[in-house]
PDB file of C-alpha atoms in Angstrom:
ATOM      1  CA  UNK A   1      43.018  34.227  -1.228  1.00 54.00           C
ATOM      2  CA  UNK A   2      39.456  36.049  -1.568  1.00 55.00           C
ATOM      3  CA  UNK A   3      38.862  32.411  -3.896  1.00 53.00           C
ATOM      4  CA  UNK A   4      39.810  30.038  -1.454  1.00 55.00           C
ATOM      5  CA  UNK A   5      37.417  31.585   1.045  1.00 48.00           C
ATOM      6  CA  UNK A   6      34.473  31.968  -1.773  1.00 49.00           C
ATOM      7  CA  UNK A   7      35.169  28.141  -2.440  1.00 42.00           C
ATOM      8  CA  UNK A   8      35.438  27.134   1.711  1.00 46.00           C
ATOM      9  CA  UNK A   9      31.882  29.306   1.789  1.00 44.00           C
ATOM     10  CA  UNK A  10      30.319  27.408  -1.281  1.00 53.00           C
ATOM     11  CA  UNK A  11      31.241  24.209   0.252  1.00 45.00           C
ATOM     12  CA  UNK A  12      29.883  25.091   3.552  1.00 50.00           C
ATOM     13  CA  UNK A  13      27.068  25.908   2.007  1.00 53.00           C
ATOM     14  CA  UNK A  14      26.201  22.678  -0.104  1.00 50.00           C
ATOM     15  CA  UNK A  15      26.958  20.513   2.937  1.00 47.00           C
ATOM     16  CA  UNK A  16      24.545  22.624   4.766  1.00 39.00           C
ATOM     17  CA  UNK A  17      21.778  21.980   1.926  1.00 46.00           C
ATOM     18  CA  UNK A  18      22.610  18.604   2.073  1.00 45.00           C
ATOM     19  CA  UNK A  19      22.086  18.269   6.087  1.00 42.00           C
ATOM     20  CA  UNK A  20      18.892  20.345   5.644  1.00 42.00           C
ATOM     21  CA  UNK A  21      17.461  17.710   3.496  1.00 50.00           C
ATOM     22  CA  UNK A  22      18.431  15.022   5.282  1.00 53.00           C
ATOM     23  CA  UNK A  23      16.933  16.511   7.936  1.00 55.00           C
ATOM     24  CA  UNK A  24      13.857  16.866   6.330  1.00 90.00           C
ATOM     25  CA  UNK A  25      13.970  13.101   4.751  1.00 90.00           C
ATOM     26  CA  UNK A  26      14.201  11.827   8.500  1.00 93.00           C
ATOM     27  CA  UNK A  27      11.180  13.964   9.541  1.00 94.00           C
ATOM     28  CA  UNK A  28       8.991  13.047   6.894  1.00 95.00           C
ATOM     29  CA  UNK A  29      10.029   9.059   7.807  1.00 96.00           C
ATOM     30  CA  UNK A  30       8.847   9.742  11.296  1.00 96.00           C
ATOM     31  CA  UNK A  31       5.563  11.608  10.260  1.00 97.00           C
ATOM     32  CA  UNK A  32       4.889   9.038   8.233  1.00 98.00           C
ATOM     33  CA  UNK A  33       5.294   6.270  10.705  1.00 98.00           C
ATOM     34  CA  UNK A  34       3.412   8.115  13.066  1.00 98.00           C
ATOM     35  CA  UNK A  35       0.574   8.313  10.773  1.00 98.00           C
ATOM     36  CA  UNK A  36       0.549   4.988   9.848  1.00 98.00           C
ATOM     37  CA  UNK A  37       0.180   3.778  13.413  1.00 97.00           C
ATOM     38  CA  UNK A  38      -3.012   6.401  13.412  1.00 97.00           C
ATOM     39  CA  UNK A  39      -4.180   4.134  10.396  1.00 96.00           C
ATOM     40  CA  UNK A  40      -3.891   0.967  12.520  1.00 96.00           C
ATOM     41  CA  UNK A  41      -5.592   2.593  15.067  1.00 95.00           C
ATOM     42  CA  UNK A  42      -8.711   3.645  13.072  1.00 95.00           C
ATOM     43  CA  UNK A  43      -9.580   0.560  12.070  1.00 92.00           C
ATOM     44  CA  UNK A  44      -9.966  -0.744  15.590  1.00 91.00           C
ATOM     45  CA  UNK A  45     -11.881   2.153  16.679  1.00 94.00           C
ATOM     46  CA  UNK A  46     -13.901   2.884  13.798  1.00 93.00           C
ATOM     47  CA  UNK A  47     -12.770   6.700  13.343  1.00 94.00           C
ATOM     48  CA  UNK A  48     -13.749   7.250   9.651  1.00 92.00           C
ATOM     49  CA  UNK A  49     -12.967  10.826  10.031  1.00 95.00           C
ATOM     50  CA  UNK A  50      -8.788   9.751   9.873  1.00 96.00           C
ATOM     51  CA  UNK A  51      -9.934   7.838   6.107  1.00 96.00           C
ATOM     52  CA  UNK A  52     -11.795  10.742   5.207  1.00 96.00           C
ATOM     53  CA  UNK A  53      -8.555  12.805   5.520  1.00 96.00           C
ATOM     54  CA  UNK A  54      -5.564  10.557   4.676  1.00 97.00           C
ATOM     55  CA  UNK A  55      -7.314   8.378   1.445  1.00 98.00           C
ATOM     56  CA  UNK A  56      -6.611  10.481  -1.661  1.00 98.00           C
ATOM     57  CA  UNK A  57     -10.089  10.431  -3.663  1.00 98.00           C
ATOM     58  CA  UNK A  58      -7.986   8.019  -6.206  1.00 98.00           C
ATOM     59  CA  UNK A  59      -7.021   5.121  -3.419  1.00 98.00           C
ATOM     60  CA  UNK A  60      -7.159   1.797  -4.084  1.00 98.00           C
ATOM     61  CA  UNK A  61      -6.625  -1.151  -1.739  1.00 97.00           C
ATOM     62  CA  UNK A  62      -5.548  -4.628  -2.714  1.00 97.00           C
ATOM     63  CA  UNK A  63      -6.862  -6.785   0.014  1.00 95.00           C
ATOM     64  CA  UNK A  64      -5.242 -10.554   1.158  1.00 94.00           C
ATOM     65  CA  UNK A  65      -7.595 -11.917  -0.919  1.00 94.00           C
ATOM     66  CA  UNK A  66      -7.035  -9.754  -3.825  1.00 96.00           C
ATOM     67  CA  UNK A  67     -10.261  -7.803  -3.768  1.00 96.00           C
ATOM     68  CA  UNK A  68      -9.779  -4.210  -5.080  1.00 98.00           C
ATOM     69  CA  UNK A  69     -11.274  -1.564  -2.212  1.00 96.00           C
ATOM     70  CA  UNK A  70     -11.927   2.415  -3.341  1.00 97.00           C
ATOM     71  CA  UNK A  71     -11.540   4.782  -1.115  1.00 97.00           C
ATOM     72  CA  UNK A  72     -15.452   5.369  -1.769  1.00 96.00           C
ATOM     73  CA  UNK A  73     -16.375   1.530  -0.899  1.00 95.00           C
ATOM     74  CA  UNK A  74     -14.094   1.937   2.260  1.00 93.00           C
ATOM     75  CA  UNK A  75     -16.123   4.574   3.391  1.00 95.00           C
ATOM     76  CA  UNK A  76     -19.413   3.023   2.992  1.00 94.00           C
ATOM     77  CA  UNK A  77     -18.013   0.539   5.683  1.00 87.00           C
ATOM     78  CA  UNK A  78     -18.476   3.107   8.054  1.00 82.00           C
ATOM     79  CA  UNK A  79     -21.935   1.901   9.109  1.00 84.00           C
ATOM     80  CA  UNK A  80     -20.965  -1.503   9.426  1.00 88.00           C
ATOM     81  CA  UNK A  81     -18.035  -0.848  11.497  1.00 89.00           C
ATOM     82  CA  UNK A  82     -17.477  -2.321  14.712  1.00 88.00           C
ATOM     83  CA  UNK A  83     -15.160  -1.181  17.396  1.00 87.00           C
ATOM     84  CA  UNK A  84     -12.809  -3.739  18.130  1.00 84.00           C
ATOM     85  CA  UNK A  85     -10.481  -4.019  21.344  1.00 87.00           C
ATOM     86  CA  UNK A  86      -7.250  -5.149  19.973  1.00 88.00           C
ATOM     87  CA  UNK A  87      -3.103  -4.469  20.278  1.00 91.00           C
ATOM     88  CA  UNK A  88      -0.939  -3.752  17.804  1.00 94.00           C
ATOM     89  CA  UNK A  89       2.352  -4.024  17.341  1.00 96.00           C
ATOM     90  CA  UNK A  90       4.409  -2.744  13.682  1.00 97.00           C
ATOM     91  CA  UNK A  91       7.727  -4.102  12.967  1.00 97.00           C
ATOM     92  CA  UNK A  92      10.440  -4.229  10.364  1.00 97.00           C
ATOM     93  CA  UNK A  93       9.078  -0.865   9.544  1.00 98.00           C
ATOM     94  CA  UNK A  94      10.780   0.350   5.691  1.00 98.00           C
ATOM     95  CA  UNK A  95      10.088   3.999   4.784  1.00 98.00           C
ATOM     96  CA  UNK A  96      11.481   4.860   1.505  1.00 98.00           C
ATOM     97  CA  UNK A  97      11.019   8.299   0.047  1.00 97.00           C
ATOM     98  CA  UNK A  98      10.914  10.040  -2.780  1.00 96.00           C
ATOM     99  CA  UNK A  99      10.399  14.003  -3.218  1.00 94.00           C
ATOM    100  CA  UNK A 100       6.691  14.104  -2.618  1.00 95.00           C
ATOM    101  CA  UNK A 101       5.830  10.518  -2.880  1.00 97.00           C
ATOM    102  CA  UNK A 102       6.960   7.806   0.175  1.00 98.00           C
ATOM    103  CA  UNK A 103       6.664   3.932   0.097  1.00 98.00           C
ATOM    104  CA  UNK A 104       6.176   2.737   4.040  1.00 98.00           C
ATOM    105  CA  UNK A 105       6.479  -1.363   4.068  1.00 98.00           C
ATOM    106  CA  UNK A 106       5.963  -2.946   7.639  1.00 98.00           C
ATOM    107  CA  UNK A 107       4.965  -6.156   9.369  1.00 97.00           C
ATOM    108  CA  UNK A 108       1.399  -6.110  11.382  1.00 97.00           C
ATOM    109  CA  UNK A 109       0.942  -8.187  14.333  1.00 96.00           C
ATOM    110  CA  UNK A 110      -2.434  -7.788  15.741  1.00 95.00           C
ATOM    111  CA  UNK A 111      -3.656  -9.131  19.034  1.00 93.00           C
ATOM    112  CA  UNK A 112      -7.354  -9.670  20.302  1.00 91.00           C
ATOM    113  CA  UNK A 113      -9.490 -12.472  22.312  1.00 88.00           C
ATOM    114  CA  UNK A 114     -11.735 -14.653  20.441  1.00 87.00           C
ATOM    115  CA  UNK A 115     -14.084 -17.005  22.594  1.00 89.00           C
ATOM    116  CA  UNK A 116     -11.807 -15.883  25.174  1.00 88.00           C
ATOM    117  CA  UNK A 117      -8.597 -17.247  23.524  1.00 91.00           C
ATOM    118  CA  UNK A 118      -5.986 -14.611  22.421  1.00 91.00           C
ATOM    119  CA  UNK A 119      -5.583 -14.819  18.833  1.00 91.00           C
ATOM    120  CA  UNK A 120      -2.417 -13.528  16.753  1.00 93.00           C
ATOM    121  CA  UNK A 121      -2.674 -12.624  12.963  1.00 94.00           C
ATOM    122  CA  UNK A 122      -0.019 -11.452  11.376  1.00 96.00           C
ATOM    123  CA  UNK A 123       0.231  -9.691   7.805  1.00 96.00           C
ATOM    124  CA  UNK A 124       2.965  -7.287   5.854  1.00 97.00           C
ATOM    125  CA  UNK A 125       1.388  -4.364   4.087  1.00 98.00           C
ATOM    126  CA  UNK A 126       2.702  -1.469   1.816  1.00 98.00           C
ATOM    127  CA  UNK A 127       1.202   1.833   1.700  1.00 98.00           C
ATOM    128  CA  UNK A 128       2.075   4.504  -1.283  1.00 98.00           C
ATOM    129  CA  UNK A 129       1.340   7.924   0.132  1.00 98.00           C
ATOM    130  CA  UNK A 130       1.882  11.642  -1.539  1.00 98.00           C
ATOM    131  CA  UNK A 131       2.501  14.950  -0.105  1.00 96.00           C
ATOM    132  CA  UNK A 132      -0.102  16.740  -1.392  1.00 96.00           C
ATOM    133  CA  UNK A 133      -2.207  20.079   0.190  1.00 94.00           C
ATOM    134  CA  UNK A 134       0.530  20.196   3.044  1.00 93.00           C
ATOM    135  CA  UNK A 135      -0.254  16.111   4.077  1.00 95.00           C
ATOM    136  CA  UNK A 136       0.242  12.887   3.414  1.00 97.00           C
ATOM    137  CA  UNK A 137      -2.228  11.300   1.638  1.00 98.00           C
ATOM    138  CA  UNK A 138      -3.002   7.337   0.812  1.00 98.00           C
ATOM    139  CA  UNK A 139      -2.994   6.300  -2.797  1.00 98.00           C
ATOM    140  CA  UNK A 140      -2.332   2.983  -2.923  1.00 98.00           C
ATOM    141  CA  UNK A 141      -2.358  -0.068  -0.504  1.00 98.00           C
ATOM    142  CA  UNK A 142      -1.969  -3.586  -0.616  1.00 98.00           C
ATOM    143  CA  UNK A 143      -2.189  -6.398   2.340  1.00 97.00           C
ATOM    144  CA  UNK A 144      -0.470  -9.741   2.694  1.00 97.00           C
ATOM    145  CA  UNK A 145      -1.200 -12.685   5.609  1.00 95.00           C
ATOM    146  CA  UNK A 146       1.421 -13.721   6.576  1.00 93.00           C
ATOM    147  CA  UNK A 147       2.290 -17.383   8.780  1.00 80.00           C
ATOM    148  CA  UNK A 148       2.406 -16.830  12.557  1.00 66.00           C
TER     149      UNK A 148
END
């Protein structure tokens, strides 16, 4: 008897684990989301202080033309930033991770006026990112246009 009930307790107790980090794989999907829509957000208004904070001092950038971009060269860009007024909109949003490392995969569609036309460009983009000094943190990135 006292086994069955130290077995029923054990596997209580690994279903409970199990929850817990599920639990914590769902939160770090949604932190991660959230942050990426920050990211979108900072390039419109020019808010270097986010890429100061989230670009690990080893990012690199693969742009749509296939242009390598360092997290040092992105930051010279400061002074030639211009705020742009501009909607966003992220969809078929992928988060994938992986201890302390998360792949988030997403379609951009990004909305402005031009010569008083609205313009639409789309693009997909993956970002690699890495839990490290209790945040995530950019490593790698890589941006694709895409057709309308």
């Amino acid at each position: 008897m006292m086994a069955r009930a130290f077995l029923f307790l054990i596997l209580i107790g690994c279903g409970l684990c199990a929850w817990a980090q599920t639990a914590s794989v769902d939160q770090r999907k949604k932190d991660i989301e959230k942050l990426e829509r920050e990211i979108v957000q900072a390039n419109f208004d020019c808010n270097y202080d986010l890429f100061r904070r989230v670009e690990a001092e080893e990012f690199l950038f693969t742009d749509p033309k296939g242009n390598v971009i360092t997290r040092a060269d992105d930051l010279a860009g400061e002074k030639d930033c211009r705020k742009r007024e501009a909607t966003f909109e992220l969809s078929d949003i992928h988060v994938n991770v992986y201890g302390d490392t998360a792949v988030f995969n997403a379609r951009l569609a990004i909305r402005r006026m031009k010569d008083g036309q609205p313009i639409t460009s789309n693009s997909r983009f993956t970002d690699v990112l890495v839990w490290r000094d209790h945040r995530w943190q950019l490593v790698a990135g890589h941006s694709s246009r895409i057709g309308n």
